[in-house]
């Protein structure tokens, strides 16, 4: 019995050892897995795809995780791709204070869910002028601000980059009697030319002879171009709303007098028009152009309700769709959840020092009302709804490239100086070695000379020389 028990015990030992080895191997694998970072486990392309779908508010935190995350997120190419591939773009409404001291950005989607939707933003290039900041246009996360008498500002509020744009050459064409008015130009536009990878600022104006001019600034080349050739006939720019809206590679302006929308194609550098819906033509109240859910839209307010028309298919007149909100003085801002309309209640704002955001369904029924404490009264042209992005102002990219070149140039100069010192030291050592070699050769020569003198004085050597000479004479 004892022998059998011993055999059983001895037979179980290798099994126990194998199980122990497996456990140790698993522990070792787990420890190795823990010691590895996510960059060792996942390929870089997959990390890129994950980051493209992270909301902007969380990307700022991820930049602090590691150097690799910081470099990936800070890349301008990443900012462009994130703008296109982001699963949930953030709709933000920017309001400028009455005294131009600062601005406030309100995350519209977050305003209905949490209290941390308001963020104070410092305005760029503050100057003591009697004229106010006006928010004119937006494009891919960049805003175009106007500050009289004759300069514009391209600004990204999220990352703080900005560029001042002067159009004094346009002001010089206008008669002096117009200098008392803050708006020198009639139309303002801001868009992106995907073919040239360039942002364009468009300004339409009239000279002292009431002749229309159309000028375009390229932010990539930082130069103005006159586009009067694109004006095949007078546009009547004074009859169009000055704010331009960028969509589908073109800038759009509305005219409640002509009941049409003016389109300037950035790629073709050409003008065209599309007509408003027939229902708009019967309204006496002014009609305003906006963007809703990536579509052109119009709205008009009367004493009882707010009427909205959305062009579901671009440049297709039959796709105009009508909505109505049974509340007066509502300004539609954006779409929430793809269909709900988020509007700003201007009636309550005119009476209370708060911003009231209302959410309506497609049938015009009120779903939710939210107020935000913002000290802003006259906000008619001091606000803008836009989509946040990490896209920097093009001038800052060039400046960074110049700084990199300067740094690289300085580093190369330092490296050249170090190399020169090394070569000089090496040359110095080689010269010293040559000198030492020449000294050695000189001493050897002296030794040879002395030895040859001693050998010449030897009598045996003298006798051999004489015998050789005699033999040569006999021959």
Tab-separated table of C-alpha atoms in Angstrom:
chain	number	residue	atom	x	y	z
A	1	UNK	CA	0.000	0.000	0.000
A	2	UNK	CA	2.801	2.361	0.924
A	3	UNK	CA	4.567	1.664	-2.356
A	4	UNK	CA	1.379	2.414	-4.304
A	5	UNK	CA	0.866	5.673	-2.417
A	6	UNK	CA	4.480	6.644	-3.087
A	7	UNK	CA	4.025	5.897	-6.776
A	8	UNK	CA	0.885	8.062	-6.863
A	9	UNK	CA	2.703	10.917	-5.165
A	10	UNK	CA	5.678	10.611	-7.463
A	11	UNK	CA	3.328	10.519	-10.485
A	12	UNK	CA	1.552	13.714	-9.364
A	13	UNK	CA	4.815	15.674	-8.973
A	14	UNK	CA	5.431	16.333	-12.710
A	15	UNK	CA	1.802	17.408	-13.122
A	16	UNK	CA	2.104	19.847	-10.252
A	17	UNK	CA	5.348	21.184	-11.679
A	18	UNK	CA	3.769	21.707	-15.118
A	19	UNK	CA	0.777	23.544	-13.609
A	20	UNK	CA	3.145	25.693	-11.554
A	21	UNK	CA	5.142	26.526	-14.683
A	22	UNK	CA	1.979	27.473	-16.549
A	23	UNK	CA	0.907	29.754	-13.708
A	24	UNK	CA	4.339	31.357	-13.624
A	25	UNK	CA	4.242	31.868	-17.407
A	26	UNK	CA	0.790	33.460	-17.181
A	27	UNK	CA	1.944	35.760	-14.392
A	28	UNK	CA	4.992	36.690	-16.432
A	29	UNK	CA	2.802	37.407	-19.484
A	30	UNK	CA	0.468	39.532	-17.379
A	31	UNK	CA	3.402	41.480	-15.946
A	32	UNK	CA	4.836	42.015	-19.414
A	33	UNK	CA	1.410	43.067	-20.666
A	34	UNK	CA	1.071	45.563	-17.809
A	35	UNK	CA	4.540	46.967	-18.405
A	36	UNK	CA	3.736	47.565	-22.105
A	37	UNK	CA	2.023	50.808	-23.076
A	38	UNK	CA	-0.878	51.101	-25.498
A	39	UNK	CA	1.551	52.233	-28.200
A	40	UNK	CA	3.372	48.891	-27.971
A	41	UNK	CA	0.136	46.920	-28.271
A	42	UNK	CA	-1.852	48.895	-30.902
A	43	UNK	CA	-0.518	50.025	-34.289
A	44	UNK	CA	-0.150	53.754	-34.880
A	45	UNK	CA	-2.813	53.804	-37.596
A	46	UNK	CA	-5.409	52.350	-35.208
A	47	UNK	CA	-4.495	54.946	-32.548
A	48	UNK	CA	-5.055	57.644	-35.172
A	49	UNK	CA	-8.517	56.267	-35.981
A	50	UNK	CA	-9.447	56.163	-32.305
A	51	UNK	CA	-8.318	59.758	-31.727
A	52	UNK	CA	-10.275	60.978	-34.763
A	53	UNK	CA	-13.496	59.956	-33.032
A	54	UNK	CA	-12.702	61.454	-29.627
A	55	UNK	CA	-14.632	64.679	-28.863
A	56	UNK	CA	-12.652	67.917	-28.792
A	57	UNK	CA	-13.246	68.521	-25.093
A	58	UNK	CA	-11.468	65.212	-24.303
A	59	UNK	CA	-8.567	65.662	-26.739
A	60	UNK	CA	-7.114	68.423	-24.558
A	61	UNK	CA	-6.819	65.958	-21.689
A	62	UNK	CA	-5.283	63.281	-23.903
A	63	UNK	CA	-2.508	65.687	-24.926
A	64	UNK	CA	-1.255	65.480	-21.339
A	65	UNK	CA	-1.104	61.664	-21.340
A	66	UNK	CA	2.133	61.248	-23.299
A	67	UNK	CA	4.471	62.955	-25.724
A	68	UNK	CA	3.234	60.793	-28.589
A	69	UNK	CA	-0.402	61.839	-27.975
A	70	UNK	CA	0.662	65.473	-27.783
A	71	UNK	CA	2.536	65.314	-31.089
A	72	UNK	CA	-0.291	63.411	-32.833
A	73	UNK	CA	-3.039	65.800	-31.673
A	74	UNK	CA	-0.960	68.955	-32.263
A	75	UNK	CA	-0.310	68.046	-35.900
A	76	UNK	CA	-2.238	70.366	-38.334
A	77	UNK	CA	-3.060	67.371	-40.563
A	78	UNK	CA	-4.681	65.653	-37.578
A	79	UNK	CA	-6.837	68.772	-37.005
A	80	UNK	CA	-8.115	68.663	-40.607
A	81	UNK	CA	-8.936	64.952	-40.475
A	82	UNK	CA	-10.578	65.234	-37.059
A	83	UNK	CA	-12.856	67.957	-38.438
A	84	UNK	CA	-14.145	65.540	-41.122
A	85	UNK	CA	-14.152	62.281	-39.163
A	86	UNK	CA	-15.408	63.486	-35.786
A	87	UNK	CA	-18.486	61.512	-34.759
A	88	UNK	CA	-20.063	64.325	-32.709
A	89	UNK	CA	-19.120	67.883	-33.785
A	90	UNK	CA	-19.601	70.440	-31.029
A	91	UNK	CA	-21.989	73.318	-31.825
A	92	UNK	CA	-20.842	76.442	-30.017
A	93	UNK	CA	-22.416	79.884	-29.889
A	94	UNK	CA	-20.014	82.777	-29.284
A	95	UNK	CA	-21.314	86.006	-27.727
A	96	UNK	CA	-19.265	89.209	-27.527
A	97	UNK	CA	-19.793	91.457	-24.505
A	98	UNK	CA	-21.224	94.931	-25.023
A	99	UNK	CA	-18.021	96.607	-23.816
A	100	UNK	CA	-15.768	94.371	-26.001
A	101	UNK	CA	-13.877	93.297	-22.893
A	102	UNK	CA	-14.309	89.572	-23.487
A	103	UNK	CA	-16.501	86.956	-25.118
A	104	UNK	CA	-18.398	83.909	-23.937
A	105	UNK	CA	-18.700	80.577	-25.744
A	106	UNK	CA	-21.707	78.393	-24.961
A	107	UNK	CA	-21.680	74.688	-25.804
A	108	UNK	CA	-25.264	74.378	-27.068
A	109	UNK	CA	-25.510	70.590	-26.744
A	110	UNK	CA	-24.051	70.639	-23.241
A	111	UNK	CA	-26.311	73.513	-22.125
A	112	UNK	CA	-29.296	71.143	-21.969
A	113	UNK	CA	-27.472	68.440	-19.990
A	114	UNK	CA	-25.053	70.074	-17.539
A	115	UNK	CA	-24.157	73.412	-15.984
A	116	UNK	CA	-20.563	73.662	-17.295
A	117	UNK	CA	-21.508	74.788	-20.799
A	118	UNK	CA	-20.260	78.400	-20.537
A	119	UNK	CA	-16.615	79.357	-21.003
A	120	UNK	CA	-15.144	82.852	-21.011
A	121	UNK	CA	-12.875	83.604	-23.965
A	122	UNK	CA	-10.406	86.458	-24.347
A	123	UNK	CA	-10.829	88.459	-27.553
A	124	UNK	CA	-7.763	88.816	-29.814
A	125	UNK	CA	-6.011	92.123	-30.576
A	126	UNK	CA	-7.816	94.395	-28.138
A	127	UNK	CA	-7.613	98.040	-29.212
A	128	UNK	CA	-9.078	101.279	-27.884
A	129	UNK	CA	-11.415	102.262	-30.725
A	130	UNK	CA	-14.952	103.696	-30.622
A	131	UNK	CA	-16.219	100.847	-32.815
A	132	UNK	CA	-17.349	97.419	-31.651
A	133	UNK	CA	-16.332	93.914	-32.592
A	134	UNK	CA	-18.772	92.233	-34.966
A	135	UNK	CA	-18.802	88.521	-35.684
A	136	UNK	CA	-19.285	88.254	-39.441
A	137	UNK	CA	-18.611	84.690	-40.676
A	138	UNK	CA	-17.363	81.258	-39.692
A	139	UNK	CA	-15.610	78.432	-41.517
A	140	UNK	CA	-14.219	75.109	-40.215
A	141	UNK	CA	-13.860	76.372	-36.640
A	142	UNK	CA	-12.384	79.767	-37.633
A	143	UNK	CA	-14.279	83.044	-37.117
A	144	UNK	CA	-14.057	86.277	-39.090
A	145	UNK	CA	-14.383	89.332	-36.846
A	146	UNK	CA	-14.796	92.902	-38.072
A	147	UNK	CA	-13.427	95.910	-36.231
A	148	UNK	CA	-13.865	99.320	-37.839
A	149	UNK	CA	-12.465	101.351	-39.430
A	150	UNK	CA	-10.524	99.005	-41.731
A	151	UNK	CA	-9.349	95.662	-40.395
A	152	UNK	CA	-10.612	92.112	-39.944
A	153	UNK	CA	-9.453	89.316	-37.651
A	154	UNK	CA	-9.376	85.587	-38.429
A	155	UNK	CA	-9.566	83.780	-35.106
A	156	UNK	CA	-9.873	80.286	-33.646
A	157	UNK	CA	-11.351	80.752	-30.136
A	158	UNK	CA	-10.600	77.171	-29.079
A	159	UNK	CA	-6.808	77.281	-29.524
A	160	UNK	CA	-6.415	81.088	-29.440
A	161	UNK	CA	-4.627	81.548	-32.780
A	162	UNK	CA	-5.496	84.714	-34.754
A	163	UNK	CA	-4.420	86.880	-37.670
A	164	UNK	CA	-5.100	90.562	-38.329
A	165	UNK	CA	-6.212	91.418	-41.884
A	166	UNK	CA	-6.074	95.007	-43.092
A	167	UNK	CA	-8.091	96.247	-46.076
A	168	UNK	CA	-6.992	99.881	-46.099
A	169	UNK	CA	-6.594	99.729	-49.907
A	170	UNK	CA	-10.361	99.190	-50.133
A	171	UNK	CA	-11.035	102.114	-47.799
A	172	UNK	CA	-8.907	104.388	-50.004
A	173	UNK	CA	-11.316	103.797	-52.911
A	174	UNK	CA	-14.303	105.005	-50.908
A	175	UNK	CA	-15.259	108.657	-50.584
A	176	UNK	CA	-14.519	110.312	-47.247
A	177	UNK	CA	-18.164	110.946	-46.463
A	178	UNK	CA	-18.541	107.221	-45.754
A	179	UNK	CA	-15.813	107.187	-43.093
A	180	UNK	CA	-18.348	108.116	-40.414
A	181	UNK	CA	-19.978	104.670	-40.857
A	182	UNK	CA	-18.288	101.659	-39.242
A	183	UNK	CA	-19.142	99.251	-42.109
A	184	UNK	CA	-17.010	100.220	-45.098
A	185	UNK	CA	-17.753	97.042	-47.073
A	186	UNK	CA	-21.175	95.810	-48.177
A	187	UNK	CA	-20.550	92.069	-48.133
A	188	UNK	CA	-18.253	89.926	-46.027
A	189	UNK	CA	-17.432	86.303	-46.711
A	190	UNK	CA	-15.059	83.672	-45.392
A	191	UNK	CA	-14.562	80.207	-46.886
A	192	UNK	CA	-12.208	77.344	-47.663
A	193	UNK	CA	-10.921	76.375	-51.105
A	194	UNK	CA	-10.299	72.632	-50.845
A	195	UNK	CA	-8.584	72.483	-54.235
A	196	UNK	CA	-5.887	74.973	-53.212
A	197	UNK	CA	-6.013	74.126	-49.483
A	198	UNK	CA	-6.499	77.839	-48.808
A	199	UNK	CA	-8.768	80.052	-46.711
A	200	UNK	CA	-10.242	83.059	-48.513
A	201	UNK	CA	-11.635	86.313	-47.120
A	202	UNK	CA	-14.074	88.006	-49.506
A	203	UNK	CA	-15.046	91.701	-49.315
A	204	UNK	CA	-17.471	93.512	-51.664
A	205	UNK	CA	-17.614	97.316	-51.631
A	206	UNK	CA	-18.674	100.385	-53.637
A	207	UNK	CA	-16.385	103.276	-54.575
A	208	UNK	CA	-17.284	106.988	-54.655
A	209	UNK	CA	-18.853	106.500	-58.122
A	210	UNK	CA	-21.092	103.683	-56.796
A	211	UNK	CA	-19.112	101.149	-58.830
A	212	UNK	CA	-18.952	97.705	-57.263
A	213	UNK	CA	-15.641	96.024	-56.433
A	214	UNK	CA	-14.944	92.490	-55.309
A	215	UNK	CA	-11.682	91.652	-53.502
A	216	UNK	CA	-10.392	88.338	-52.203
A	217	UNK	CA	-7.607	87.665	-49.699
A	218	UNK	CA	-5.672	84.393	-49.729
A	219	UNK	CA	-4.440	83.501	-46.253
A	220	UNK	CA	-1.980	81.013	-47.750
A	221	UNK	CA	-0.191	83.643	-49.859
A	222	UNK	CA	-1.221	86.607	-47.662
A	223	UNK	CA	-2.137	88.676	-50.740
A	224	UNK	CA	-5.251	90.452	-52.041
A	225	UNK	CA	-6.671	89.757	-55.518
A	226	UNK	CA	-9.211	91.882	-57.362
A	227	UNK	CA	-12.108	89.820	-58.759
A	228	UNK	CA	-14.089	92.512	-60.548
A	229	UNK	CA	-14.018	90.322	-63.669
A	230	UNK	CA	-16.395	87.910	-61.885
A	231	UNK	CA	-19.076	90.617	-61.769
A	232	UNK	CA	-20.814	90.095	-65.112
A	233	UNK	CA	-23.547	92.536	-64.052
A	234	UNK	CA	-24.132	94.827	-61.040
A	235	UNK	CA	-25.122	92.818	-57.989
A	236	UNK	CA	-26.730	95.635	-56.059
A	237	UNK	CA	-24.584	94.744	-53.055
A	238	UNK	CA	-26.346	97.274	-50.836
A	239	UNK	CA	-29.502	95.116	-51.043
A	240	UNK	CA	-27.841	91.974	-49.702
A	241	UNK	CA	-27.295	90.988	-46.079
A	242	UNK	CA	-23.640	91.527	-45.253
A	243	UNK	CA	-23.088	88.193	-43.470
A	244	UNK	CA	-21.928	85.364	-45.685
A	245	UNK	CA	-22.372	81.644	-44.922
A	246	UNK	CA	-19.942	79.009	-46.200
A	247	UNK	CA	-21.370	75.710	-47.471
A	248	UNK	CA	-20.356	73.216	-50.192
A	249	UNK	CA	-17.317	75.224	-51.313
A	250	UNK	CA	-19.269	78.483	-51.783
A	251	UNK	CA	-20.248	81.605	-49.827
A	252	UNK	CA	-23.934	82.589	-49.657
A	253	UNK	CA	-25.709	85.905	-49.005
A	254	UNK	CA	-29.467	86.560	-48.781
A	255	UNK	CA	-31.591	89.440	-50.099
A	256	UNK	CA	-35.148	89.931	-48.843
A	257	UNK	CA	-35.627	92.542	-51.585
A	258	UNK	CA	-34.768	90.198	-54.468
A	259	UNK	CA	-36.056	87.065	-52.645
A	260	UNK	CA	-32.961	85.190	-53.739
A	261	UNK	CA	-29.653	83.830	-52.419
A	262	UNK	CA	-26.379	85.010	-53.943
A	263	UNK	CA	-23.707	82.296	-54.326
A	264	UNK	CA	-19.989	82.809	-54.915
A	265	UNK	CA	-18.156	79.608	-55.875
A	266	UNK	CA	-14.602	79.703	-54.478
A	267	UNK	CA	-13.290	77.126	-56.942
A	268	UNK	CA	-14.761	78.646	-60.123
A	269	UNK	CA	-14.583	82.277	-58.884
A	270	UNK	CA	-18.085	82.843	-60.283
A	271	UNK	CA	-21.472	84.136	-59.090
A	272	UNK	CA	-24.909	82.525	-59.330
A	273	UNK	CA	-28.281	82.875	-57.600
A	274	UNK	CA	-31.027	80.578	-56.368
A	275	UNK	CA	-34.551	81.720	-55.573
A	276	UNK	CA	-36.231	81.543	-52.183
A	277	UNK	CA	-39.458	79.582	-51.709
A	278	UNK	CA	-42.632	81.216	-52.987
A	279	UNK	CA	-44.061	81.466	-49.456
A	280	UNK	CA	-41.302	83.909	-48.454
A	281	UNK	CA	-42.341	86.400	-51.123
A	282	UNK	CA	-45.596	87.134	-49.298
A	283	UNK	CA	-43.926	88.011	-45.986
A	284	UNK	CA	-43.432	91.639	-45.022
A	285	UNK	CA	-41.061	90.805	-42.180
A	286	UNK	CA	-37.352	90.476	-43.088
A	287	UNK	CA	-36.040	87.009	-43.938
A	288	UNK	CA	-32.630	85.908	-42.674
A	289	UNK	CA	-30.246	83.275	-43.989
A	290	UNK	CA	-28.733	80.637	-41.653
A	291	UNK	CA	-27.332	77.086	-41.755
A	292	UNK	CA	-29.240	74.227	-40.129
A	293	UNK	CA	-27.917	70.682	-40.111
A	294	UNK	CA	-25.519	71.345	-43.000
A	295	UNK	CA	-28.293	72.853	-45.160
A	296	UNK	CA	-29.246	76.345	-46.272
A	297	UNK	CA	-32.177	77.670	-44.252
A	298	UNK	CA	-34.282	80.823	-43.924
A	299	UNK	CA	-36.303	82.137	-41.024
A	300	UNK	CA	-38.742	84.989	-40.509
A	301	UNK	CA	-40.398	86.135	-37.291
A	302	UNK	CA	-43.755	87.807	-36.903
A	303	UNK	CA	-45.896	88.704	-33.901
A	304	UNK	CA	-47.125	85.144	-33.302
A	305	UNK	CA	-44.707	82.544	-34.669
A	306	UNK	CA	-41.352	81.873	-36.273
A	307	UNK	CA	-41.365	80.424	-39.790
A	308	UNK	CA	-38.426	78.303	-41.004
A	309	UNK	CA	-37.587	76.924	-44.473
A	310	UNK	CA	-34.808	74.359	-44.946
A	311	UNK	CA	-33.343	73.392	-48.342
A	312	UNK	CA	-32.839	69.642	-47.840
A	313	UNK	CA	-30.984	69.187	-51.175
A	314	UNK	CA	-28.438	71.796	-52.208
A	315	UNK	CA	-29.600	74.001	-55.129
A	316	UNK	CA	-32.792	71.958	-55.570
A	317	UNK	CA	-35.710	74.397	-55.350
A	318	UNK	CA	-38.314	71.699	-54.772
A	319	UNK	CA	-36.486	70.532	-51.609
A	320	UNK	CA	-37.503	73.597	-49.536
A	321	UNK	CA	-39.193	72.217	-46.395
A	322	UNK	CA	-41.370	74.359	-44.126
A	323	UNK	CA	-41.354	74.323	-40.294
A	324	UNK	CA	-43.150	76.567	-37.838
A	325	UNK	CA	-42.521	77.373	-34.189
A	326	UNK	CA	-45.499	78.756	-32.320
A	327	UNK	CA	-43.462	81.361	-30.517
A	328	UNK	CA	-42.421	84.866	-31.546
A	329	UNK	CA	-38.861	86.168	-31.897
A	330	UNK	CA	-37.036	82.848	-32.012
A	331	UNK	CA	-33.651	82.683	-33.755
A	332	UNK	CA	-32.842	79.127	-34.958
A	333	UNK	CA	-29.240	78.163	-34.169
A	334	UNK	CA	-28.672	74.506	-35.029
A	335	UNK	CA	-30.163	71.027	-35.081
A	336	UNK	CA	-29.934	68.678	-32.113
A	337	UNK	CA	-30.183	64.897	-32.515
A	338	UNK	CA	-30.518	65.409	-36.258
A	339	UNK	CA	-34.054	66.838	-36.178
A	340	UNK	CA	-34.795	68.958	-33.086
A	341	UNK	CA	-34.396	72.705	-33.639
A	342	UNK	CA	-32.417	74.654	-31.041
A	343	UNK	CA	-33.390	78.343	-30.998
A	344	UNK	CA	-32.492	81.463	-29.067
A	345	UNK	CA	-35.417	83.308	-27.486
A	346	UNK	CA	-34.714	86.951	-28.316
A	347	UNK	CA	-37.980	88.119	-26.689
A	348	UNK	CA	-36.824	87.033	-23.210
A	349	UNK	CA	-33.261	88.220	-23.813
A	350	UNK	CA	-34.445	91.783	-24.487
A	351	UNK	CA	-36.038	91.843	-21.013
A	352	UNK	CA	-33.762	89.685	-18.874
A	353	UNK	CA	-29.923	89.591	-18.601
A	354	UNK	CA	-29.801	85.918	-19.604
A	355	UNK	CA	-29.640	83.775	-22.715
A	356	UNK	CA	-32.614	81.477	-23.160
A	357	UNK	CA	-32.108	78.375	-25.321
A	358	UNK	CA	-35.216	76.481	-26.406
A	359	UNK	CA	-35.483	73.082	-28.084
A	360	UNK	CA	-38.397	72.315	-30.408
A	361	UNK	CA	-39.351	69.187	-32.308
A	362	UNK	CA	-40.271	69.070	-36.001
A	363	UNK	CA	-43.915	69.868	-35.185
A	364	UNK	CA	-42.868	73.070	-33.400
A	365	UNK	CA	-43.619	71.819	-29.902
A	366	UNK	CA	-41.409	73.022	-27.050
A	367	UNK	CA	-39.320	70.190	-25.617
A	368	UNK	CA	-36.937	71.966	-23.269
A	369	UNK	CA	-36.032	75.493	-22.137
A	370	UNK	CA	-32.659	76.386	-20.647
A	371	UNK	CA	-31.262	79.746	-19.528
A	372	UNK	CA	-27.592	80.710	-19.336
A	373	UNK	CA	-26.355	83.633	-17.260
A	374	UNK	CA	-24.501	85.841	-19.779
A	375	UNK	CA	-24.330	89.673	-19.436
A	376	UNK	CA	-25.069	90.507	-23.080
A	377	UNK	CA	-27.882	92.743	-24.350
A	378	UNK	CA	-27.219	93.986	-27.880
A	379	UNK	CA	-26.249	90.695	-29.520
A	380	UNK	CA	-27.846	91.163	-32.968
A	381	UNK	CA	-24.475	91.077	-34.796
A	382	UNK	CA	-22.302	90.080	-31.878
A	383	UNK	CA	-22.856	86.324	-31.896
A	384	UNK	CA	-22.138	83.385	-34.195
A	385	UNK	CA	-22.905	79.665	-34.188
A	386	UNK	CA	-19.979	77.567	-35.400
A	387	UNK	CA	-18.415	74.126	-35.125
A	388	UNK	CA	-15.294	73.942	-32.986
A	389	UNK	CA	-12.069	72.556	-34.453
A	390	UNK	CA	-8.324	72.401	-33.839
A	391	UNK	CA	-7.542	73.977	-37.221
A	392	UNK	CA	-4.948	76.743	-36.728
A	393	UNK	CA	-4.885	80.032	-38.615
A	394	UNK	CA	-2.662	79.466	-41.710
A	395	UNK	CA	-0.328	82.355	-40.860
A	396	UNK	CA	0.560	80.664	-37.559
A	397	UNK	CA	1.521	77.467	-39.394
A	398	UNK	CA	3.923	79.495	-41.546
A	399	UNK	CA	5.301	81.277	-38.490
A	400	UNK	CA	5.861	77.946	-36.778
A	401	UNK	CA	7.602	76.631	-39.886
A	402	UNK	CA	9.779	79.747	-39.943
A	403	UNK	CA	10.590	79.301	-36.258
A	404	UNK	CA	11.470	75.671	-36.921
A	405	UNK	CA	13.693	76.715	-39.812
A	406	UNK	CA	15.338	79.361	-37.652
A	407	UNK	CA	15.870	76.852	-34.871
A	408	UNK	CA	17.210	74.311	-37.338
A	409	UNK	CA	19.437	76.998	-38.861
A	410	UNK	CA	20.745	77.966	-35.448
A	411	UNK	CA	21.269	74.326	-34.580
A	412	UNK	CA	23.090	73.791	-37.873
A	413	UNK	CA	25.255	76.841	-37.171
A	414	UNK	CA	26.071	75.460	-33.744
A	415	UNK	CA	26.851	72.077	-35.272
A	416	UNK	CA	29.036	73.778	-37.906
A	417	UNK	CA	30.914	75.668	-35.208
A	418	UNK	CA	31.404	72.455	-33.254
A	419	UNK	CA	32.571	70.684	-36.412
A	420	UNK	CA	34.981	73.513	-37.165
A	421	UNK	CA	36.391	73.282	-33.664
A	422	UNK	CA	36.749	69.537	-34.053
A	423	UNK	CA	38.469	69.884	-37.426
A	424	UNK	CA	40.729	72.594	-36.066
A	425	UNK	CA	41.647	70.483	-33.089
A	426	UNK	CA	42.212	67.519	-35.382
A	427	UNK	CA	44.265	69.683	-37.730
A	428	UNK	CA	46.160	71.022	-34.753
A	429	UNK	CA	46.959	67.541	-33.571
A	430	UNK	CA	47.970	66.516	-37.096
A	431	UNK	CA	50.228	69.572	-37.419
A	432	UNK	CA	51.775	68.821	-34.044
A	433	UNK	CA	52.260	65.231	-35.101
A	434	UNK	CA	53.840	66.428	-38.342
A	435	UNK	CA	56.125	68.692	-36.389
A	436	UNK	CA	57.036	65.849	-34.115
A	437	UNK	CA	57.640	63.688	-37.191
A	438	UNK	CA	59.832	66.352	-38.772
A	439	UNK	CA	61.832	66.623	-35.562
A	440	UNK	CA	62.267	62.870	-35.533
A	441	UNK	CA	63.359	62.925	-39.190
A	442	UNK	CA	65.829	65.687	-38.431
A	443	UNK	CA	67.336	63.763	-35.547
A	444	UNK	CA	67.567	60.659	-37.732
A	445	UNK	CA	69.263	62.657	-40.470
A	446	UNK	CA	71.730	64.029	-37.965
A	447	UNK	CA	72.410	60.544	-36.683
A	448	UNK	CA	72.950	59.300	-40.270
A	449	UNK	CA	75.262	62.214	-40.986
A	450	UNK	CA	77.269	61.666	-37.864
A	451	UNK	CA	77.431	57.945	-38.508
A	452	UNK	CA	78.493	58.517	-42.106
A	453	UNK	CA	81.224	60.910	-40.927
A	454	UNK	CA	82.471	58.365	-38.443
A	455	UNK	CA	82.398	55.659	-41.111
A	456	UNK	CA	84.333	57.886	-43.555
A	457	UNK	CA	87.115	58.426	-40.971
A	458	UNK	CA	87.583	54.665	-40.498
A	459	UNK	CA	90.970	53.528	-42.144
A	460	UNK	CA	89.610	50.146	-43.308
A	461	UNK	CA	86.785	51.834	-45.208
A	462	UNK	CA	89.299	54.247	-46.721
A	463	UNK	CA	91.430	51.290	-47.956
A	464	UNK	CA	88.382	49.617	-49.576
A	465	UNK	CA	87.533	52.830	-51.389
A	466	UNK	CA	91.087	53.064	-52.780
A	467	UNK	CA	91.047	49.480	-54.061
A	468	UNK	CA	87.701	50.084	-55.825
A	469	UNK	CA	89.031	53.205	-57.494
A	470	UNK	CA	92.141	51.373	-58.785
A	471	UNK	CA	90.065	48.574	-60.294
A	472	UNK	CA	87.857	51.090	-62.045
A	473	UNK	CA	90.925	52.828	-63.568
A	474	UNK	CA	92.341	49.568	-64.902
A	475	UNK	CA	89.066	48.864	-66.721
